[in-house]
Amino acid sequence: MGRTVAVILAAGQGKRMRSALAKVLHPVAGRPMIRYVLDAALEAGVDAVVVVVGRDAERVQEACVQAAAERRPPLAFALQEEQLGTGHAVLQARPHVGEADRLLVLYGDTPLIEAAQIRALLDAHAAAGAAATLLTAVVADPTGYGRVVRGGDGAVLRIVEEKDATEEERRIQEINTGIGCFTPGPLWEALQRVEPRNAQGEYYLTDVVALLRGMGHRTAAVPAADAEAVLGVNDRAALAEAGAVLRRRRLLRLMREGVTVVDPATTFVDADVEVGEDTVILPFTILEGRTRVGRGCRLGPGSHLIDSELADGVTVMQSVVEESRIAEGVRIGPFAHVRPGCEIGPGAEIGNYAEVKKSRLGAGVKAHHHSYIGDAVIGDNVNVGAGLVTVNYDGRRKHVTVVEAGAFLGCNVNLVAPVTVGRDAYVAAGSTVTEPVPPGALAIARERQVNKEGWVERARSRPAGDGSA
Ligand code: UD1
Ligand code: CA
């Protein structure tokens, strides 16, 4: 089939986003928009990619290099210093294209495009023997898109941008998706002739269609199989729409892979998240970033997992887990917060109302009721009583608490770090521990109880306002 080079346009300002971040870097379902376009091109089997960058060029390049890391395709970047239009952008790619039999042009703001659609376009281009084959779509609301003007015989005559269109042309429902396949020689020639004579004063790539026809070339157009997949994201409303589509696709794939998603409408799973078979995801659950979930887990309702690794059979109910590793059979929640840097051992139980930060909890640790464990190493089978606090911060620095295996920490205990509680030791309820507790010892660090017999009776017989005991 010859050599296919993809040119992805990603230099634009994205003004309609009204953002400090370049449009193609906006995350959709957990990945920068540009990644989806690049992935689709690579999956379609293009031989090389040239990305045209401009606004936030370095960061866009970085995102592309990351996306391409696995497949390692020949990847080049062309700098479009001034964003003079899509035609001008494609011309900037020319020195980087090298040997090519066809150019596949993609816009960085169409993240829903899929490899199968790109392959179909490449096939159609070969079959049509045209100098340009555009991917078009027939949509209910064509607002904002370039319209495809066809002649009486159905041939594509030209593309007219909305801002330049007559009222009649605006009624055309067939739109230009911006995705097209071109034969390089004629394309470069036509691009030289494009002039910025339009409402926006830009060099339009879309003008090459009429120019190529004028030069005696054939132009063709194929309608997209799925009009939804060619959405161009120009503003935040479209960003949300694209996110919804990508999430739905992701959830469908998970369900096919054996994950139960009770309510897809209220479940949010980022593109890079992995979930094992027979895991059940209950409503209002969000799985973000590089989260990996094992088999047979139960997540939600209302759980939020960020960049975390869960082994098999983990339960996380109405809780937040960030950047942590959770071993098999752990039960978290309801209402627990596992903050970054935790390793939770097999079968441990955390929450109601427990917070754990940068700590290692051994197997079978139980921290059931409102407690704070920070900067701690807790051994196997330690029982953490209600209201336990590791006092890890002295106002200047954080200190480590060590509790050895089998220890029993009573309710309302403060462990003032740095401090160690030895193996199998007991700490009495209400103790504030500042000295090491030897293995097997009972530590009691609190005032002895005093009972004042008959105190209430005496207090009641005194005149009001006398506070003496
Ligand atoms: C463009 C098409 C329109 C089509 C629509 C599909 C043109 C003139 N119009 O309009 O026919 O219906 O896409 O979504 O092509 N870019 C650059 N450099 C530039 C200008 C743009 O790299 O100088 C990039 C942008 O980053 C963006 C893409 O090209 O990724 C499209 O630009 P945008 O301004 O969004 O074009 P539309 O107005 O949407
Ligand atoms: Ca656009």
CSV table of N, CA and C in Angstrom, one decimal, residues 5-157:
chain,number,residue,atom,x,y,z
A,5,VAL,N,2.1,8.7,5.9
A,5,VAL,CA,2.6,9.6,7.0
A,5,VAL,C,1.4,10.4,7.6
A,6,ALA,N,1.2,10.3,8.9
A,6,ALA,CA,0.1,11.1,9.5
A,6,ALA,C,0.7,12.5,9.9
A,7,VAL,N,-0.1,13.5,9.6
A,7,VAL,CA,0.2,14.9,10.0
A,7,VAL,C,-0.9,15.3,11.0
A,8,ILE,N,-0.5,15.5,12.2
A,8,ILE,CA,-1.6,15.9,13.2
A,8,ILE,C,-1.4,17.4,13.6
A,9,LEU,N,-2.5,18.1,13.4
A,9,LEU,CA,-2.4,19.6,13.7
A,9,LEU,C,-2.8,19.8,15.2
A,10,ALA,N,-1.8,20.4,15.9
A,10,ALA,CA,-2.0,20.6,17.3
A,10,ALA,C,-1.3,21.9,17.8
A,11,ALA,N,-1.3,22.9,16.9
A,11,ALA,CA,-0.6,24.1,17.2
A,11,ALA,C,-1.5,25.3,17.6
A,12,GLY,N,-2.8,25.1,17.4
A,12,GLY,CA,-3.8,26.1,17.6
A,12,GLY,C,-3.9,26.7,19.0
A,13,GLN,N,-4.4,27.9,19.1
A,13,GLN,CA,-4.6,28.6,20.4
A,13,GLN,C,-5.7,28.0,21.2
A,14,GLY,N,-6.7,27.5,20.5
A,14,GLY,CA,-7.9,27.0,21.2
A,14,GLY,C,-8.6,28.1,22.0
A,15,LYS,N,-8.8,29.2,21.4
A,15,LYS,CA,-9.4,30.4,22.0
A,15,LYS,C,-10.7,30.1,22.7
A,16,ARG,N,-11.5,29.3,22.0
A,16,ARG,CA,-12.9,29.1,22.5
A,16,ARG,C,-12.9,28.3,23.8
A,17,MET,N,-11.8,27.7,24.2
A,17,MET,CA,-11.7,27.0,25.4
A,17,MET,C,-11.6,28.0,26.6
A,18,ARG,N,-11.1,29.2,26.3
A,18,ARG,CA,-10.8,30.2,27.3
A,18,ARG,C,-10.0,29.6,28.5
A,19,SER,N,-8.8,29.2,28.1
A,19,SER,CA,-8.0,28.4,29.1
A,19,SER,C,-6.5,28.8,29.1
A,20,ALA,N,-5.9,28.6,30.2
A,20,ALA,CA,-4.4,28.8,30.2
A,20,ALA,C,-3.7,27.6,29.7
A,21,LEU,N,-4.4,26.6,29.4
A,21,LEU,CA,-3.8,25.3,28.9
A,21,LEU,C,-4.2,25.2,27.4
A,22,ALA,N,-3.2,24.8,26.6
A,22,ALA,CA,-3.5,24.5,25.2
A,22,ALA,C,-4.6,23.5,25.1
A,23,LYS,N,-5.5,23.7,24.1
A,23,LYS,CA,-6.7,22.9,24.0
A,23,LYS,C,-6.3,21.4,23.9
A,24,VAL,N,-5.4,21.0,23.1
A,24,VAL,CA,-5.1,19.6,22.9
A,24,VAL,C,-4.5,18.9,24.1
A,25,LEU,N,-4.1,19.7,25.1
A,25,LEU,CA,-3.6,19.2,26.4
A,25,LEU,C,-4.7,18.9,27.4
A,26,HIS,N,-5.9,19.5,27.1
A,26,HIS,CA,-6.9,19.3,28.1
A,26,HIS,C,-7.2,17.8,28.3
A,27,PRO,N,-7.3,17.3,29.5
A,27,PRO,CA,-7.5,15.9,29.7
A,27,PRO,C,-9.0,15.5,29.4
A,28,VAL,N,-9.1,14.4,28.8
A,28,VAL,CA,-10.5,13.8,28.5
A,28,VAL,C,-10.4,12.4,29.0
A,29,ALA,N,-11.2,12.0,30.0
A,29,ALA,CA,-11.2,10.7,30.5
A,29,ALA,C,-9.8,10.3,30.9
A,30,GLY,N,-9.1,11.3,31.5
A,30,GLY,CA,-7.8,10.9,32.1
A,30,GLY,C,-6.5,11.0,31.2
A,31,ARG,N,-6.7,11.4,29.9
A,31,ARG,CA,-5.6,11.6,29.1
A,31,ARG,C,-5.7,12.9,28.3
A,32,PRO,N,-4.5,13.5,28.0
A,32,PRO,CA,-4.6,14.7,27.1
A,32,PRO,C,-5.3,14.3,25.8
A,33,MET,N,-6.1,15.2,25.3
A,33,MET,CA,-6.9,15.0,24.1
A,33,MET,C,-6.0,14.5,22.9
A,34,ILE,N,-4.8,15.1,22.8
A,34,ILE,CA,-4.0,14.8,21.6
A,34,ILE,C,-3.6,13.3,21.6
A,35,ARG,N,-3.5,12.7,22.8
A,35,ARG,CA,-3.1,11.3,22.9
A,35,ARG,C,-4.1,10.3,22.1
A,36,TYR,N,-5.4,10.6,22.2
A,36,TYR,CA,-6.3,9.8,21.5
A,36,TYR,C,-6.1,9.8,20.0
A,37,VAL,N,-5.9,11.0,19.5
A,37,VAL,CA,-5.7,11.1,18.1
A,37,VAL,C,-4.4,10.4,17.6
A,38,LEU,N,-3.4,10.6,18.4
A,38,LEU,CA,-2.1,9.9,18.1
A,38,LEU,C,-2.3,8.4,18.2
A,39,ASP,N,-2.9,7.9,19.2
A,39,ASP,CA,-3.1,6.5,19.4
A,39,ASP,C,-3.9,5.9,18.2
A,40,ALA,N,-4.9,6.6,17.8
A,40,ALA,CA,-5.8,6.1,16.7
A,40,ALA,C,-5.0,6.0,15.4
A,41,ALA,N,-4.1,7.0,15.2
A,41,ALA,CA,-3.3,7.0,13.9
A,41,ALA,C,-2.3,5.8,14.0
A,42,LEU,N,-1.7,5.6,15.1
A,42,LEU,CA,-0.7,4.6,15.3
A,42,LEU,C,-1.4,3.2,15.2
A,43,GLU,N,-2.6,3.1,15.8
A,43,GLU,CA,-3.3,1.8,15.7
A,43,GLU,C,-3.7,1.5,14.3
A,44,ALA,N,-4.0,2.6,13.5
A,44,ALA,CA,-4.4,2.4,12.1
A,44,ALA,C,-3.2,1.9,11.3
A,45,GLY,N,-2.0,2.0,11.8
A,45,GLY,CA,-0.9,1.5,11.1
A,45,GLY,C,-0.1,2.5,10.2
A,46,VAL,N,-0.2,3.8,10.6
A,46,VAL,CA,0.6,4.7,9.8
A,46,VAL,C,2.1,4.5,10.0
A,47,ASP,N,2.9,4.8,9.0
A,47,ASP,CA,4.4,4.5,9.1
A,47,ASP,C,5.2,5.6,9.9
A,48,ALA,N,4.7,6.8,9.9
A,48,ALA,CA,5.4,7.8,10.6
A,48,ALA,C,4.3,8.9,11.0
A,49,VAL,N,4.7,9.7,12.0
A,49,VAL,CA,3.8,10.8,12.4
A,49,VAL,C,4.6,12.1,12.5
A,50,VAL,N,4.0,13.2,12.0
A,50,VAL,CA,4.5,14.5,12.2
A,50,VAL,C,3.4,15.3,12.9
A,51,VAL,N,3.8,15.8,14.1
A,51,VAL,CA,2.8,16.6,14.9
A,51,VAL,C,3.2,18.1,14.7
A,52,VAL,N,2.2,18.9,14.3
A,52,VAL,CA,2.5,20.3,14.2
A,52,VAL,C,2.2,21.0,15.5
A,53,VAL,N,3.2,21.6,16.1
A,53,VAL,CA,3.0,22.2,17.4
A,53,VAL,C,3.2,23.7,17.4
A,54,GLY,N,2.6,24.4,18.3
A,54,GLY,CA,2.7,25.9,18.4
A,54,GLY,C,2.5,26.3,19.8
A,55,ARG,N,1.3,26.5,20.2
A,55,ARG,CA,1.0,26.9,21.6
A,55,ARG,C,1.4,25.8,22.5
A,56,ASP,N,2.1,26.1,23.6
A,56,ASP,CA,2.6,25.1,24.6
A,56,ASP,C,3.4,24.0,23.9
A,57,ALA,N,4.2,24.3,22.9
A,57,ALA,CA,4.8,23.3,22.0
A,57,ALA,C,5.5,22.2,22.8
A,58,GLU,N,6.3,22.6,23.8
A,58,GLU,CA,7.1,21.6,24.6
A,58,GLU,C,6.2,20.6,25.3
A,59,ARG,N,5.1,21.1,25.9
A,59,ARG,CA,4.3,20.2,26.7
A,59,ARG,C,3.5,19.3,25.7
A,60,VAL,N,3.1,19.8,24.6
A,60,VAL,CA,2.4,19.0,23.6
A,60,VAL,C,3.3,17.9,23.1
A,61,GLN,N,4.6,18.3,22.8
A,61,GLN,CA,5.6,17.3,22.4
A,61,GLN,C,5.7,16.2,23.4
A,62,GLU,N,5.8,16.6,24.7
A,62,GLU,CA,6.0,15.7,25.8
A,62,GLU,C,4.8,14.7,25.8
A,63,ALA,N,3.6,15.2,25.7
A,63,ALA,CA,2.4,14.3,25.8
A,63,ALA,C,2.5,13.3,24.6
A,64,CYS,N,2.9,13.8,23.4
A,64,CYS,CA,3.0,12.9,22.3
A,64,CYS,C,4.1,11.8,22.5
A,65,VAL,N,5.2,12.2,23.0
A,65,VAL,CA,6.3,11.3,23.2
A,65,VAL,C,5.8,10.2,24.2
A,66,GLN,N,5.2,10.6,25.2
A,66,GLN,CA,4.6,9.6,26.2
A,66,GLN,C,3.7,8.7,25.6
A,67,ALA,N,2.8,9.2,24.8
A,67,ALA,CA,1.7,8.4,24.1
A,67,ALA,C,2.4,7.4,23.2
A,68,ALA,N,3.4,7.8,22.5
A,68,ALA,CA,4.0,6.9,21.5
A,68,ALA,C,5.1,6.0,22.1
A,69,ALA,N,5.3,6.1,23.4
A,69,ALA,CA,6.4,5.3,24.1
A,69,ALA,C,6.4,3.8,23.8
A,70,GLU,N,5.2,3.2,23.8
A,70,GLU,CA,5.1,1.8,23.6
A,70,GLU,C,5.4,1.4,22.2
A,71,ARG,N,4.9,2.1,21.2
A,71,ARG,CA,5.0,1.7,19.8
A,71,ARG,C,6.2,2.2,19.1
A,72,ARG,N,6.8,3.2,19.7
A,72,ARG,CA,8.0,3.8,19.2
A,72,ARG,C,8.0,4.1,17.6
A,73,PRO,N,7.0,4.8,17.1
A,73,PRO,CA,7.0,5.1,15.7
A,73,PRO,C,8.0,6.2,15.4
A,74,PRO,N,8.4,6.4,14.1
A,74,PRO,CA,9.1,7.6,13.8
A,74,PRO,C,8.2,8.8,14.0
A,75,LEU,N,8.6,9.6,15.0
A,75,LEU,CA,7.7,10.7,15.4
A,75,LEU,C,8.5,12.0,15.3
A,76,ALA,N,8.0,13.0,14.5
A,76,ALA,CA,8.7,14.3,14.3
A,76,ALA,C,7.7,15.4,14.7
A,77,PHE,N,8.3,16.5,15.0
A,77,PHE,CA,7.5,17.7,15.4
A,77,PHE,C,7.9,18.9,14.5
A,78,ALA,N,6.9,19.6,14.0
A,78,ALA,CA,7.1,20.7,13.2
A,78,ALA,C,6.5,21.9,14.0
A,79,LEU,N,7.3,23.0,14.0
A,79,LEU,CA,6.9,24.1,14.8
A,79,LEU,C,6.2,25.2,13.9
A,80,GLN,N,4.9,25.5,14.2
A,80,GLN,CA,4.2,26.5,13.5
A,80,GLN,C,4.2,27.7,14.5
A,81,GLU,N,5.1,28.6,14.2
A,81,GLU,CA,5.3,29.7,15.2
A,81,GLU,C,4.1,30.6,15.3
A,82,GLU,N,3.5,30.9,14.2
A,82,GLU,CA,2.3,31.8,14.2
A,82,GLU,C,1.2,30.9,13.6
A,83,GLN,N,0.1,30.9,14.3
A,83,GLN,CA,-1.0,30.1,13.9
A,83,GLN,C,-1.9,30.8,12.8
A,84,LEU,N,-1.4,30.6,11.6
A,84,LEU,CA,-2.1,31.3,10.5
A,84,LEU,C,-3.1,30.5,9.8
A,85,GLY,N,-3.5,29.3,10.3
A,85,GLY,CA,-4.5,28.5,9.8
A,85,GLY,C,-4.1,27.1,9.5
A,86,THR,N,-5.1,26.2,9.3
A,86,THR,CA,-4.9,24.8,9.1
A,86,THR,C,-4.0,24.5,7.9
A,87,GLY,N,-4.2,25.3,6.8
A,87,GLY,CA,-3.4,25.0,5.6
A,87,GLY,C,-2.0,25.4,5.8
A,88,HIS,N,-1.7,26.5,6.5
A,88,HIS,CA,-0.4,26.9,6.8
A,88,HIS,C,0.3,25.9,7.7
A,89,ALA,N,-0.5,25.3,8.7
A,89,ALA,CA,0.0,24.3,9.6
A,89,ALA,C,0.5,23.1,8.9
A,90,VAL,N,-0.3,22.6,7.9
A,90,VAL,CA,0.1,21.4,7.2
A,90,VAL,C,1.4,21.7,6.4
A,91,LEU,N,1.5,22.9,5.9
A,91,LEU,CA,2.8,23.2,5.1
A,91,LEU,C,4.0,23.2,6.0
A,92,GLN,N,3.8,23.5,7.3
A,92,GLN,CA,5.0,23.5,8.2
A,92,GLN,C,5.5,22.0,8.4
A,93,ALA,N,4.6,21.1,8.2
A,93,ALA,CA,5.0,19.7,8.4
A,93,ALA,C,5.9,19.2,7.2
A,94,ARG,N,5.8,19.9,6.1
A,94,ARG,CA,6.4,19.3,4.8
A,94,ARG,C,7.8,18.9,5.0
A,95,PRO,N,8.7,19.7,5.6
A,95,PRO,CA,10.1,19.3,5.6
A,95,PRO,C,10.3,18.0,6.5
A,96,HIS,N,9.4,17.7,7.3
A,96,HIS,CA,9.5,16.5,8.2
A,96,HIS,C,8.9,15.2,7.6
A,97,VAL,N,8.2,15.4,6.5
A,97,VAL,CA,7.3,14.3,6.1
A,97,VAL,C,8.2,13.2,5.4
A,98,GLY,N,9.2,13.6,4.6
A,98,GLY,CA,10.1,12.7,3.9
A,98,GLY,C,9.3,11.9,2.8
A,99,GLU,N,9.8,10.7,2.5
A,99,GLU,CA,9.1,9.9,1.5
A,99,GLU,C,7.7,9.5,2.0
A,100,ALA,N,6.7,9.8,1.1
A,100,ALA,CA,5.3,9.4,1.5
A,100,ALA,C,4.5,9.2,0.3
A,101,ASP,N,3.7,8.1,0.3
A,101,ASP,CA,2.7,7.9,-0.8
A,101,ASP,C,1.4,8.6,-0.5
A,102,ARG,N,1.1,8.7,0.8
A,102,ARG,CA,-0.1,9.4,1.1
A,102,ARG,C,0.1,10.1,2.5
A,103,LEU,N,-0.6,11.2,2.6
A,103,LEU,CA,-0.6,12.0,3.9
A,103,LEU,C,-2.0,11.8,4.5
A,104,LEU,N,-2.0,11.5,5.7
A,104,LEU,CA,-3.2,11.4,6.5
A,104,LEU,C,-3.2,12.6,7.4
A,105,VAL,N,-4.1,13.5,7.2
A,105,VAL,CA,-4.2,14.7,8.1
A,105,VAL,C,-5.3,14.5,9.1
A,106,LEU,N,-4.9,14.8,10.4
A,106,LEU,CA,-5.8,14.7,11.5
A,106,LEU,C,-5.7,15.9,12.3
A,107,TYR,N,-6.8,16.3,12.9
A,107,TYR,CA,-6.8,17.5,13.8
A,107,TYR,C,-6.7,17.0,15.3
A,108,GLY,N,-5.9,17.7,16.0
A,108,GLY,CA,-5.6,17.3,17.4
A,108,GLY,C,-6.8,17.4,18.3
A,109,ASP,N,-7.9,18.0,17.8
A,109,ASP,CA,-9.1,18.3,18.7
A,109,ASP,C,-10.2,17.4,18.3
A,110,THR,N,-10.0,16.2,17.7
A,110,THR,CA,-11.0,15.2,17.4
A,110,THR,C,-10.7,13.9,18.1
A,111,PRO,N,-10.8,13.9,19.4
A,111,PRO,CA,-10.3,12.7,20.2
A,111,PRO,C,-11.1,11.5,20.1
A,112,LEU,N,-12.3,11.5,19.4
A,112,LEU,CA,-13.1,10.3,19.4
A,112,LEU,C,-12.9,9.4,18.2
A,113,ILE,N,-12.0,9.9,17.3
A,113,ILE,CA,-11.7,9.1,16.1
A,113,ILE,C,-11.1,7.8,16.4
A,114,GLU,N,-11.5,6.8,15.7
A,114,GLU,CA,-11.0,5.4,16.0
A,114,GLU,C,-10.2,4.8,14.8
A,115,ALA,N,-9.3,3.9,15.1
A,115,ALA,CA,-8.4,3.4,14.1
A,115,ALA,C,-9.2,2.7,12.9
A,116,ALA,N,-10.3,2.0,13.2
A,116,ALA,CA,-11.0,1.4,12.1
A,116,ALA,C,-11.5,2.4,11.1
A,117,GLN,N,-12.0,3.6,11.6
A,117,GLN,CA,-12.5,4.6,10.7
A,117,GLN,C,-11.3,5.2,9.8
A,118,ILE,N,-10.2,5.3,10.4
A,118,ILE,CA,-9.0,5.8,9.7
A,118,ILE,C,-8.6,4.8,8.6
A,119,ARG,N,-8.6,3.6,8.9
A,119,ARG,CA,-8.3,2.5,7.9
A,119,ARG,C,-9.3,2.5,6.8
A,120,ALA,N,-10.5,2.7,7.1
A,120,ALA,CA,-11.6,2.7,6.0
A,120,ALA,C,-11.3,3.9,5.1
A,121,LEU,N,-10.9,5.1,5.7
A,121,LEU,CA,-10.6,6.3,4.9
A,121,LEU,C,-9.4,6.0,4.0
A,122,LEU,N,-8.4,5.4,4.5
A,122,LEU,CA,-7.2,5.1,3.7
A,122,LEU,C,-7.6,4.2,2.5
A,123,ASP,N,-8.4,3.2,2.8
A,123,ASP,CA,-8.8,2.2,1.8
A,123,ASP,C,-9.7,3.0,0.7
A,124,ALA,N,-10.5,3.9,1.2
A,124,ALA,CA,-11.4,4.6,0.2
A,124,ALA,C,-10.5,5.5,-0.6
A,125,HIS,N,-9.5,6.1,0.0
A,125,HIS,CA,-8.6,7.0,-0.8
A,125,HIS,C,-7.9,6.2,-1.9
A,126,ALA,N,-7.5,5.0,-1.6
A,126,ALA,CA,-6.8,4.2,-2.6
A,126,ALA,C,-7.8,3.8,-3.7
A,127,ALA,N,-9.0,3.4,-3.3
A,127,ALA,CA,-10.0,3.0,-4.3
A,127,ALA,C,-10.5,4.1,-5.2
A,128,ALA,N,-10.6,5.3,-4.6
A,128,ALA,CA,-11.1,6.5,-5.4
A,128,ALA,C,-10.1,7.0,-6.4
A,129,GLY,N,-8.9,6.8,-6.1
A,129,GLY,CA,-7.8,7.4,-7.0
A,129,GLY,C,-7.9,8.9,-7.0
A,130,ALA,N,-8.3,9.5,-5.9
A,130,ALA,CA,-8.4,10.9,-5.8
A,130,ALA,C,-7.1,11.5,-5.2
A,131,ALA,N,-7.0,12.8,-5.4
A,131,ALA,CA,-5.8,13.5,-4.8
A,131,ALA,C,-6.2,13.9,-3.3
A,132,ALA,N,-7.5,14.0,-3.1
A,132,ALA,CA,-7.9,14.3,-1.7
A,132,ALA,C,-9.2,13.5,-1.4
A,133,THR,N,-9.2,12.7,-0.3
A,133,THR,CA,-10.4,12.0,0.1
A,133,THR,C,-10.7,12.5,1.5
A,134,LEU,N,-11.8,13.1,1.7
A,134,LEU,CA,-12.2,13.7,3.0
A,134,LEU,C,-13.1,12.8,3.8
A,135,LEU,N,-12.9,12.8,5.1
A,135,LEU,CA,-13.9,12.1,5.9
A,135,LEU,C,-15.0,13.1,6.3
A,136,THR,N,-16.2,12.8,5.9
A,136,THR,CA,-17.3,13.8,6.2
A,136,THR,C,-18.3,13.1,7.2
A,137,ALA,N,-19.2,13.9,7.6
A,137,ALA,CA,-20.3,13.3,8.5
A,137,ALA,C,-21.6,14.0,8.3
A,138,VAL,N,-22.7,13.3,8.3
A,138,VAL,CA,-23.9,14.0,8.2
A,138,VAL,C,-24.5,14.1,9.7
A,139,VAL,N,-24.7,15.3,10.1
A,139,VAL,CA,-25.1,15.5,11.5
A,139,VAL,C,-26.3,16.4,11.6
A,140,ALA,N,-27.0,16.2,12.7
A,140,ALA,CA,-28.3,16.9,12.9
A,140,ALA,C,-28.0,18.4,13.0
A,141,ASP,N,-26.9,18.7,13.8
A,141,ASP,CA,-26.6,20.1,14.0
A,141,ASP,C,-25.2,20.4,13.5
A,142,PRO,N,-25.1,21.0,12.3
A,142,PRO,CA,-23.7,21.2,11.7
A,142,PRO,C,-23.1,22.5,12.2
A,143,THR,N,-23.6,23.2,13.2
A,143,THR,CA,-23.1,24.5,13.6
A,143,THR,C,-21.6,24.4,14.0
A,144,GLY,N,-20.9,25.4,13.4
A,144,GLY,CA,-19.5,25.5,13.7
A,144,GLY,C,-18.5,24.7,12.8
A,145,TYR,N,-19.1,23.8,12.0
A,145,TYR,CA,-18.2,23.0,11.1
A,145,TYR,C,-18.2,23.6,9.7
A,146,GLY,N,-17.2,23.2,9.0
A,146,GLY,CA,-17.1,23.5,7.5
A,146,GLY,C,-18.1,22.6,6.8
A,147,ARG,N,-18.9,23.1,5.8
A,147,ARG,CA,-19.9,22.3,5.1
A,147,ARG,C,-19.3,21.8,3.8
A,148,VAL,N,-19.7,20.6,3.4
A,148,VAL,CA,-19.3,20.0,2.2
A,148,VAL,C,-20.2,20.3,1.1
A,149,VAL,N,-19.7,21.0,0.1
A,149,VAL,CA,-20.6,21.4,-1.0
A,149,VAL,C,-20.3,20.4,-2.2
A,150,ARG,N,-21.4,19.7,-2.5
A,150,ARG,CA,-21.3,18.7,-3.6
A,150,ARG,C,-22.0,19.3,-4.9
A,151,GLY,N,-21.5,18.8,-6.0
A,151,GLY,CA,-22.1,19.1,-7.3
A,151,GLY,C,-23.3,18.2,-7.6
A,152,GLY,N,-24.0,18.5,-8.7
A,152,GLY,CA,-25.1,17.7,-9.0
A,152,GLY,C,-24.8,16.2,-9.2
A,153,ASP,N,-23.6,15.9,-9.6
A,153,ASP,CA,-23.2,14.5,-9.7
A,153,ASP,C,-22.7,13.9,-8.4
A,154,GLY,N,-22.8,14.6,-7.3
A,154,GLY,CA,-22.4,14.1,-6.0
A,154,GLY,C,-20.9,14.4,-5.8
A,155,ALA,N,-20.2,14.8,-6.7
A,155,ALA,CA,-18.7,15.1,-6.5
A,155,ALA,C,-18.6,16.2,-5.5
A,156,VAL,N,-17.5,16.2,-4.7
A,156,VAL,CA,-17.2,17.2,-3.7
A,156,VAL,C,-16.6,18.4,-4.4
A,157,LEU,N,-17.2,19.5,-4.4
A,157,LEU,CA,-16.7,20.7,-5.1
A,157,LEU,C,-15.8,21.5,-4.2
